[in-house]
XYZ file of C-alpha atoms in Angstrom:
501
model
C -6.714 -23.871 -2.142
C -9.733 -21.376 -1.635
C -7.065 -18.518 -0.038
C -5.494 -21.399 2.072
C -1.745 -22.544 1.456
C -1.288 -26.646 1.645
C 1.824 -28.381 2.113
C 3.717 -31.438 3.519
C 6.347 -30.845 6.419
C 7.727 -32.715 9.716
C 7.490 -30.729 13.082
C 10.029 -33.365 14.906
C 7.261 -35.199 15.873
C 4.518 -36.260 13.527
C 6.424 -37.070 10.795
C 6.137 -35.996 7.240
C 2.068 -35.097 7.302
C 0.049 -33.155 5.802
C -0.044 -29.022 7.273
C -1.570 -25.951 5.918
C -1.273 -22.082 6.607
C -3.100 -18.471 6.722
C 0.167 -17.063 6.591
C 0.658 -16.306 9.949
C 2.614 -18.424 12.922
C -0.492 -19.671 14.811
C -2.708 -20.513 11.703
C 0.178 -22.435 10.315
C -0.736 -25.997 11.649
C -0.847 -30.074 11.134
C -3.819 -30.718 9.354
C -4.001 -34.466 10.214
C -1.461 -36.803 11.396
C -2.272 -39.608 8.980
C 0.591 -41.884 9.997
C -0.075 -41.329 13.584
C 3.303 -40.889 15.403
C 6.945 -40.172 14.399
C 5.706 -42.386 10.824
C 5.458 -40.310 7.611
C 2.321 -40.360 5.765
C 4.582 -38.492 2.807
C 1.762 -36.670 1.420
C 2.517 -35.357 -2.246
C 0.461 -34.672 -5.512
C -2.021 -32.134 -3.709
C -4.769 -31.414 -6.423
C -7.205 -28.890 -6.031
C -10.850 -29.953 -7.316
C -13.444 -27.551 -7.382
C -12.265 -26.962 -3.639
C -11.311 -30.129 -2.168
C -7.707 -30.974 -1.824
C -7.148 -34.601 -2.877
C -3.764 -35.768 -2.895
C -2.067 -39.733 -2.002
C -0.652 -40.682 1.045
C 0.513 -43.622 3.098
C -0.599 -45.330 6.540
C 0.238 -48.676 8.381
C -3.159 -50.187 7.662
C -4.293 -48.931 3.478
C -0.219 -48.513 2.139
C -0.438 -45.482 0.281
C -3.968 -44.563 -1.176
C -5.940 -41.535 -2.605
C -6.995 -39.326 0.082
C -9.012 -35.954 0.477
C -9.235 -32.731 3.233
C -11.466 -29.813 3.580
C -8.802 -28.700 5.826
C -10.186 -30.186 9.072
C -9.024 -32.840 10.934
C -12.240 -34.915 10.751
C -12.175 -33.993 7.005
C -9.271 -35.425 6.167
C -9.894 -39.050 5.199
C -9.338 -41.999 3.130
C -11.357 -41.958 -0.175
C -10.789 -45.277 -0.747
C -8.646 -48.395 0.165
C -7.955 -49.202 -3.977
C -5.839 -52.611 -2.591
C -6.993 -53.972 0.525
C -5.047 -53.811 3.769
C -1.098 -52.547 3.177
C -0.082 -53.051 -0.056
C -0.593 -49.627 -2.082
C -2.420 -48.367 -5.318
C 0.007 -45.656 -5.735
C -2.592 -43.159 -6.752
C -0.615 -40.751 -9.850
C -1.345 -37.558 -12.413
C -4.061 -36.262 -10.252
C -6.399 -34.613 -12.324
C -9.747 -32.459 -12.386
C -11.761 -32.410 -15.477
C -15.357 -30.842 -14.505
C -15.359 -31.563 -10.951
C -14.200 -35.066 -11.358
C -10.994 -36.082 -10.500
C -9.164 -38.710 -12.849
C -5.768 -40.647 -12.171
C -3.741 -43.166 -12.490
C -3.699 -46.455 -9.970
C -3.118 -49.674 -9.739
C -5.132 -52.282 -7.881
C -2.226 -55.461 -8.417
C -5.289 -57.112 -10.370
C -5.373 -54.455 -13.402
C -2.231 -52.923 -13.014
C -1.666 -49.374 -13.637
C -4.854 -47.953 -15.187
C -7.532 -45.060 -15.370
C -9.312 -44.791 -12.296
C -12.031 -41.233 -11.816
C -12.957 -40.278 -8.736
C -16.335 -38.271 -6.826
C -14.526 -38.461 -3.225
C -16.973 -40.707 -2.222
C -15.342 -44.961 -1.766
C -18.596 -46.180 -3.934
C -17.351 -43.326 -6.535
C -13.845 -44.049 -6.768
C -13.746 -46.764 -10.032
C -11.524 -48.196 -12.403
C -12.972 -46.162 -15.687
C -11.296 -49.117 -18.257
C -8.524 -51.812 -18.065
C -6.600 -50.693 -20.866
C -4.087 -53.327 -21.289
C -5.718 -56.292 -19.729
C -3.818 -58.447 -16.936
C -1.662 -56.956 -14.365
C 0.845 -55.268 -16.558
C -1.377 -52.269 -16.482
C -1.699 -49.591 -19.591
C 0.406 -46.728 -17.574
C -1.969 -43.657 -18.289
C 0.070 -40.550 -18.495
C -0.225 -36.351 -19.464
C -3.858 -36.152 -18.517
C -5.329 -33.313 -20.102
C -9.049 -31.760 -20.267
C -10.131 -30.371 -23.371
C -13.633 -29.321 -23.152
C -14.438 -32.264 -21.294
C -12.841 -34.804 -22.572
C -10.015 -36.021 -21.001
C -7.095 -37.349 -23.483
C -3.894 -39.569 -22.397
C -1.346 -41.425 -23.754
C -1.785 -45.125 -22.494
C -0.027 -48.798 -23.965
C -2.815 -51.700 -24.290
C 0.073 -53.964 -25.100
C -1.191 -53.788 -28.739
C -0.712 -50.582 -30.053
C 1.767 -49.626 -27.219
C 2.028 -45.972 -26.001
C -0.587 -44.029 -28.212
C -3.280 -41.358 -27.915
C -6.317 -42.124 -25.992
C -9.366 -40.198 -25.130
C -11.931 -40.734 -22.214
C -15.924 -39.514 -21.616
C -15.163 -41.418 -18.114
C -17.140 -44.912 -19.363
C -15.898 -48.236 -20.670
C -17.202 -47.795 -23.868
C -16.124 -43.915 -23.910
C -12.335 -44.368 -23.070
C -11.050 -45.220 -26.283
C -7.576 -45.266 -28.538
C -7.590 -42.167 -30.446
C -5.053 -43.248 -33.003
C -2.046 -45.550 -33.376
C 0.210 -42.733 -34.567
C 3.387 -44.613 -34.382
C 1.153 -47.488 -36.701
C 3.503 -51.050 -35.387
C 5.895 -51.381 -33.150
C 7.479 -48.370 -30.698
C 5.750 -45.844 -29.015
C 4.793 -42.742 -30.378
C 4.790 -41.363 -26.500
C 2.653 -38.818 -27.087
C 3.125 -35.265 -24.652
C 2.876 -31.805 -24.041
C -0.787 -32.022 -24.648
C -2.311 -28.880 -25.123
C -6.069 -27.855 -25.652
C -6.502 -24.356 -28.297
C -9.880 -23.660 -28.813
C -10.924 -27.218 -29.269
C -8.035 -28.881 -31.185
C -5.504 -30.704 -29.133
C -1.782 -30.035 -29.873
C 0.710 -32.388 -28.606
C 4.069 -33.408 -29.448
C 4.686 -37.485 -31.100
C 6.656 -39.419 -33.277
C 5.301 -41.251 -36.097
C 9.189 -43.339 -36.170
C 9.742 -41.303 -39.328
C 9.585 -38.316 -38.640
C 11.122 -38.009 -35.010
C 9.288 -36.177 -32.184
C 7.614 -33.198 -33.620
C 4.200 -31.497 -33.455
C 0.653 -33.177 -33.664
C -2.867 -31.998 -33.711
C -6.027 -33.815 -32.721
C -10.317 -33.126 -33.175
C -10.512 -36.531 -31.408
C -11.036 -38.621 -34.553
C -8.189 -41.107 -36.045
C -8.332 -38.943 -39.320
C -8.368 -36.051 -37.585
C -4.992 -37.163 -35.592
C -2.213 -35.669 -38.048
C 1.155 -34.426 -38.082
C 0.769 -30.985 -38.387
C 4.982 -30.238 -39.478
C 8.266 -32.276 -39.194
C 10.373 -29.159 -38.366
C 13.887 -31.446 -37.945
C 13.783 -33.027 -40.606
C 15.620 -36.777 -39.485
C 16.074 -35.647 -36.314
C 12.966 -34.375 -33.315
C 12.307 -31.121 -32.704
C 10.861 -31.940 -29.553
C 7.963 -28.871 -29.154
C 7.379 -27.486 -25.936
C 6.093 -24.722 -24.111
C 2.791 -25.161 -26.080
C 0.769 -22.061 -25.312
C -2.458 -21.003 -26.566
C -2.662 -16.903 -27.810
C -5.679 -15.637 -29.389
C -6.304 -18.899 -31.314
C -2.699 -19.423 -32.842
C -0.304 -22.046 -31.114
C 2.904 -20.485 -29.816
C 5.452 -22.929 -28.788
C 9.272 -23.671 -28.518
C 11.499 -26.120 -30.498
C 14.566 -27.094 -32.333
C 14.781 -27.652 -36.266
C 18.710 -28.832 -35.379
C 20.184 -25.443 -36.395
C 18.729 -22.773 -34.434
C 18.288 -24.627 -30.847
C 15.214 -23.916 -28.710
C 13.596 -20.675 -30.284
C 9.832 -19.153 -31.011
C 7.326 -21.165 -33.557
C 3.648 -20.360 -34.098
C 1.129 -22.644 -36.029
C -1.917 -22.202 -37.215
C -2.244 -26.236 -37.465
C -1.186 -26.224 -41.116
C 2.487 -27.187 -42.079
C 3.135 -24.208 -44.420
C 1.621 -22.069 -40.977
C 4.289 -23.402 -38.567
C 7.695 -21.249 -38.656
C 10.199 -20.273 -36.987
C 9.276 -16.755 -35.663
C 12.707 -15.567 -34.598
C 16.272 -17.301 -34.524
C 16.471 -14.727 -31.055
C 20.247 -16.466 -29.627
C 21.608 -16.871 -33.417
C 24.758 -18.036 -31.705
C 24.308 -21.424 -33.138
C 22.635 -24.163 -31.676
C 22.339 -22.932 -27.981
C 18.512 -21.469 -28.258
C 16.753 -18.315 -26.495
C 14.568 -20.529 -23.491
C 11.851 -18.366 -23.899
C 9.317 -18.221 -21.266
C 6.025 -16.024 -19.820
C 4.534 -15.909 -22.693
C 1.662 -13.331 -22.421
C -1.031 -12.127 -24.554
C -1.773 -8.496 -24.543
C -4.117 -7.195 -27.624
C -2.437 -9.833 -29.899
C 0.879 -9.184 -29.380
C 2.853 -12.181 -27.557
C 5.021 -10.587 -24.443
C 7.555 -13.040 -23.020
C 10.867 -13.352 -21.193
C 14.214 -14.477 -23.304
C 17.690 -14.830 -22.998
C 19.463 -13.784 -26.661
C 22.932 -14.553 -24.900
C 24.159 -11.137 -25.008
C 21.463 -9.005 -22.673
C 20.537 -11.623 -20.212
C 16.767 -13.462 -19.447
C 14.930 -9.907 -20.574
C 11.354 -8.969 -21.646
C 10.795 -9.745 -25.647
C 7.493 -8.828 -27.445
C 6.243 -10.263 -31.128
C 3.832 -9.809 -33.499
C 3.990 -12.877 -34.948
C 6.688 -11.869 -37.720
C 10.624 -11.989 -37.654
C 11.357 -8.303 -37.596
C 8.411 -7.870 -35.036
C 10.253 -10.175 -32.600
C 12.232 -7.908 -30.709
C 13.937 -7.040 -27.705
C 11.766 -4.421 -25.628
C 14.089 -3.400 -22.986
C 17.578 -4.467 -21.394
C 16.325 -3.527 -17.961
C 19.750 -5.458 -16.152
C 22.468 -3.988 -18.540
C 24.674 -6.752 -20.091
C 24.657 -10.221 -19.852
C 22.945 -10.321 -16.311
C 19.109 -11.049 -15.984
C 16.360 -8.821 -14.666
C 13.982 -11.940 -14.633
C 10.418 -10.174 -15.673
C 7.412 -12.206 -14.163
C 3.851 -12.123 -13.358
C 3.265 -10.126 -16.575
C -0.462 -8.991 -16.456
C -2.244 -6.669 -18.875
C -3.946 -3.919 -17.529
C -5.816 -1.896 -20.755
C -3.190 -2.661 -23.441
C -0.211 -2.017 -21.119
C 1.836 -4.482 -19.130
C 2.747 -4.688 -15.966
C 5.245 -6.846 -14.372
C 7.471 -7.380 -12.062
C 11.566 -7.057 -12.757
C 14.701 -6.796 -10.868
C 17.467 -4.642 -11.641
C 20.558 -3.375 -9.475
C 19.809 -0.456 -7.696
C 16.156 -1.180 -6.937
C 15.590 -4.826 -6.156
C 11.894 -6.717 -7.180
C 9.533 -3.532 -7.979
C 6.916 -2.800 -10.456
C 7.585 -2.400 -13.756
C 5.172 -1.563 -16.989
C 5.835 -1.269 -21.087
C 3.661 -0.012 -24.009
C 5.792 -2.322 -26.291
C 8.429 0.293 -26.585
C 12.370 1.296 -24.932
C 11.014 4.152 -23.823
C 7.911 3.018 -22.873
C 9.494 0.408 -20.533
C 10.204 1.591 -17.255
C 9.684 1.496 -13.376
C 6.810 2.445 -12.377
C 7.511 3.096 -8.583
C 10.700 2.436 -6.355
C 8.124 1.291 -3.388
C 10.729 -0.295 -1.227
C 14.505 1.439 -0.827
C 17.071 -0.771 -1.862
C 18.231 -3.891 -3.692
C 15.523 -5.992 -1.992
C 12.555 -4.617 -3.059
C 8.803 -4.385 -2.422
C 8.592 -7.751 -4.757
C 5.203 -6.908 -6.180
C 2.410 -9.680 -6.691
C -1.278 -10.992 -7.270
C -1.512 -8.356 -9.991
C -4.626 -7.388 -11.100
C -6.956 -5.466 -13.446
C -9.738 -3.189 -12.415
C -11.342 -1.135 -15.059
C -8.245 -0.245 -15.768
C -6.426 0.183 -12.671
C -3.483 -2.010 -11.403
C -4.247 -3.494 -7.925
C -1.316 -5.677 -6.076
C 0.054 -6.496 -3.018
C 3.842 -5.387 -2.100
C 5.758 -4.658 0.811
C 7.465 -1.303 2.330
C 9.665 -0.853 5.209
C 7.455 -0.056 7.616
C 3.561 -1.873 6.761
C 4.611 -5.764 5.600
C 2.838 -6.803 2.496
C -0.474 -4.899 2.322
C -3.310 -3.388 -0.878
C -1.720 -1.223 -2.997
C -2.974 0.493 -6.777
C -1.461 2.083 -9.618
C -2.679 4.354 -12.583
C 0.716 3.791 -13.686
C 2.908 7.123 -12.913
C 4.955 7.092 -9.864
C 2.471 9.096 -8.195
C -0.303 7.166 -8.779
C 1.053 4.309 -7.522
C -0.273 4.078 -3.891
C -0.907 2.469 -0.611
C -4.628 1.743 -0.643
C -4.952 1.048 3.035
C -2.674 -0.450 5.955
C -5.250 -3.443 6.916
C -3.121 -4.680 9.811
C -1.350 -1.670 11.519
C 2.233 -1.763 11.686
C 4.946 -3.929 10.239
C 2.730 -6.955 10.523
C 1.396 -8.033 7.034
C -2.475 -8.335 6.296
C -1.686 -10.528 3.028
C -4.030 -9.614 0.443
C -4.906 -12.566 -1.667
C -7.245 -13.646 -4.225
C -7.796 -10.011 -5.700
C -10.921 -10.207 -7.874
C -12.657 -7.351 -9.780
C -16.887 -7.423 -9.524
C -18.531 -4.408 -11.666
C -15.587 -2.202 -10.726
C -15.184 -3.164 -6.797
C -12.193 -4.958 -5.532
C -13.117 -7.948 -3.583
C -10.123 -9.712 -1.846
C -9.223 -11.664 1.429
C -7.289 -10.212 4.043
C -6.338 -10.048 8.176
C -6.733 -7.134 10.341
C -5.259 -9.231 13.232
C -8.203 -9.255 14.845
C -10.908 -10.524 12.268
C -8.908 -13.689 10.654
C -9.064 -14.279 7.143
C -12.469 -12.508 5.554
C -13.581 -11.237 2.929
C -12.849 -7.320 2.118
C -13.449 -5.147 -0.679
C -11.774 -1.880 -2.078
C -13.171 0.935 -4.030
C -9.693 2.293 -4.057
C -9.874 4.354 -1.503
C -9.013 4.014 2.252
C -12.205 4.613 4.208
C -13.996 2.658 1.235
C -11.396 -0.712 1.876
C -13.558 -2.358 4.184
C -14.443 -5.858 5.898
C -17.442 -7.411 4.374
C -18.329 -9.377 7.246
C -16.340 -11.534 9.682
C -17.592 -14.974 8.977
C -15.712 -16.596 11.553
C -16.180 -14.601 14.091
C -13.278 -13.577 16.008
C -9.741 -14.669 15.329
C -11.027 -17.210 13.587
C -10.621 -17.931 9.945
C -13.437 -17.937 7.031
C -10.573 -17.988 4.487
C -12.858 -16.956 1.101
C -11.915 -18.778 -1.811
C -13.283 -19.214 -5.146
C -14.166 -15.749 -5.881
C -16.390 -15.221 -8.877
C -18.327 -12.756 -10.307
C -22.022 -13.926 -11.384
C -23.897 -10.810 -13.093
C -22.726 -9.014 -10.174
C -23.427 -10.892 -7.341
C -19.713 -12.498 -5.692
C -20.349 -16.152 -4.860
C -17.614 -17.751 -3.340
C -16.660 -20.346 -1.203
C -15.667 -19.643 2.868
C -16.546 -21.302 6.254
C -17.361 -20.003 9.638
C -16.228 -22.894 11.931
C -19.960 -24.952 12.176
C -20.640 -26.102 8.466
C -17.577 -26.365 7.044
C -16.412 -25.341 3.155
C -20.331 -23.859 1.764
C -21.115 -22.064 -0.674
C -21.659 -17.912 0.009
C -22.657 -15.153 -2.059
C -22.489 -11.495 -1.365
């Protein structure tokens, strides 16, 4: 959260609390010990909204309750005491939709039900009691689609259905009864494309297959039964250019591609890729670039590899064994830079190191053995600038520090060693303003500040060192507003503000 890592952890002393990190050994500290003493707190479910960490934990006196940290000590605090004294509201599915925070809780008189959030105690407020009594309407899959929030909930009538919220009474309403008696249609894998909500359901005809929703009850349909008796069960629901992408099983091919353009005659089978029966490709990474769908499969014979399609069967293809045989060269991070992709990929002789494809065999290839051997410079944080590829990646002799590439092998480049020698300056949150690099970064000396790049060495520079000193500003949030950077960073005094630059 805003350049800073959060986690839970015991020391040996504090129990399991609540810690966070700059990356290096003395900004890795306790946060808060919120179960003071050798008691755990068991902190879990850290959420990120628009800068504040939120996230449920437990102490002697509230039980466990929702809680909130700007990453101070004093900052770290209760939001609200949902059930009086010990016994807990077991805050769940912590959510941000807008800069509100929505989850699930349960307050012993309502049960398990929709609560929203502001971070302030007055703020935090049961939004509806779904299934009224103490049973509780179990809100689950929370998912924003251009501000609305949608669920599945039971209200002990209808059972587990669709439901949609505004965050009022009156707004938080049962979308439809899909499953139309009684069962559950348990409805998951909610998915927002462009508008339309894609999910998967069953209608206790047609097994668990693939749904679409505008929000209306007539507008709630199944968009394909693509198992006929049996479920299909859809996942990986991904959004690409406006056409859903999406794994399933029609009981003779196992887990392969779909698309659908929400109509039934729309939503095939792409590619049978493992056509060794029933056993299915896993695909995963799916990635956009100009309209072609990148992604990482296993066809049973070459291993988890990098796949492309266009959409069609024979377009579905194999780009590049990169691992020969049936060993994997696990492609990830796959970014597109200008129509080409860039990734990282393992294979036997040089470890984790950059990779990049036009689509093609030959086209496929590493671009740069940065690090000598089989463990690699395990590139990351990849990013686009007007066309050049900026990352961070490790040598022998620097640590992890700013590196570019046009591409070729000689193009591919230390930008500048931030922190001399083999200690690591960490570049982080790489973002692109008009053409400049803007990141966060240590020198050693300066903390965590903000630094930008025009790809050179002398021109990879400190902005300013917030904090002064050793001292941490840790910039986060970095976004580009007609050219001014806005982001969010403190110097020690104020807090988390807001900056611009």
């Amino acid at each position: 959260m805003n350049g800073t890592l959060y986690f839970r952890a015991e020391d040996g002393t504090s129990g399991i609390e609540l810690w966070k990190s700059d990356g290096t050994d003395a900004g890795t500290v306790l946060v808060k010990d919120i179960q003071n003493g050798s008691g755990n707190s068991f902190p879990h479910l850290l959420t990120n909204v628009n800068g504040t960490l939120y996230f449920k934990a437990y102490d002697d006196a509230n039980g466990e309750e929702l809680w909130k940290s700007d990453g101070t000590t004093a900052g770290t605090v209760l939001v609200k005491d949902i059930v009086n004294g010990i016994d807990t509201s077991s805050p769940r599915t912590l959510t941000n939709v807008n800069g509100t925070l929505y989850f699930k809780a349960n307050n012993v008189t309502n049960g398990y039900e929709l609560w929203k959030s502001n971070g302030t105690s007055a703020g935090t407020v049961l939004v509806k009691d779904i299934q009224n009594g103490s049973y509780g309407s179990n809100p689950g899959y929370l998912t924003n689609v251009n501000g609305t929030l949608y669920f599945q909930a039971n209200d002990g009538i209808n059972f587990t259905e669709l439901w949609k919220s505004d965050g009022t009474t009156a707004g938080t309403v049962l979308v439809k009864n899909i499953i139309g008696g009684y069962g559950h249609s348990n409805p998951s894998a909610l998915t927002n494309v462009n508008g339309t909500l894609y999910f998967s359901a069953s209608d206790g005809t047609n097994g668990t297959e693939l749904w679409k929703s505008n929000g209306t009850t007539a507008g709630t349909v199944l968009v394909k039964n693509i198992n006929g008796s049996g479920s299909s069960y859809p996942k990986n629901l991904t959004n690409v250019n406006g056409t859903l992408y999406f794994s399933a099983n029609n009981g003779t091919n196992g887990y392969e591609l779909w698309k659908s353009d929400g109509t039934t005659a729309n939503t095939v089978l792409v590619k049978d890729i493992n056509d060794n029966g029933t056993i299915g490709s896993s695909l995963a990474d799916v990635t956009n670039v100009n309209g072609t769908l990148f992604f990482t499969a296993n066809n049973g014979t070459n291993g988890r590899e990098l796949w492309k399609s266009d959409g069609t069967t024979a377009g579905t293809v194999l780009v590049k064994d990169i691992r020969s045989g049936v060993s994997n060269s696990l492609p990830t991070v796959l970014t597109n830079v200008n129509g080409t992709l860039y990734f990282k990929a393992y294979d036997d002789t040089n470890g984790y190191e950059l990779w990049k494809s036009d689509g093609t065999t030959a086209g496929t290839v590493l671009v740069k053995n940065i690090l000598n051997g089989i463990a690699g410079s395990f590139p990351q944080n990849l990013t686009n600038v007007n066309g050049t590829l900026y990352f961070r990646a490790r040598d022998s002799n620097i640590g992890y520090e700013l590196w570019k590439s046009d591409g070729t092998t000689a193009g591919t480049v230390l930008v500048k060693d931030i922190r001399n020698g083999y200690s690591s300056s960490n570049p982080r949150n790489l973002t692109n303003v008009n053409g400049t690099l803007y990141f966060s970064a240590t020198d050693g000396t300066n903390g965590y500040e903000l630094w930008k790049s025009d790809g050179t060495t002398a021109g990879t520079v400190l902005v300013k060192d917030i904090n002064t000193g050793v001292g941490n500003s840790s910039p986060g949030g970095i976004t580009n507003v007609n050219g001014t950077l806005y982001f969010s960073a403190t110097y020690g005094t104020n807090g988390y503000e807001l900056w611009k630059s």
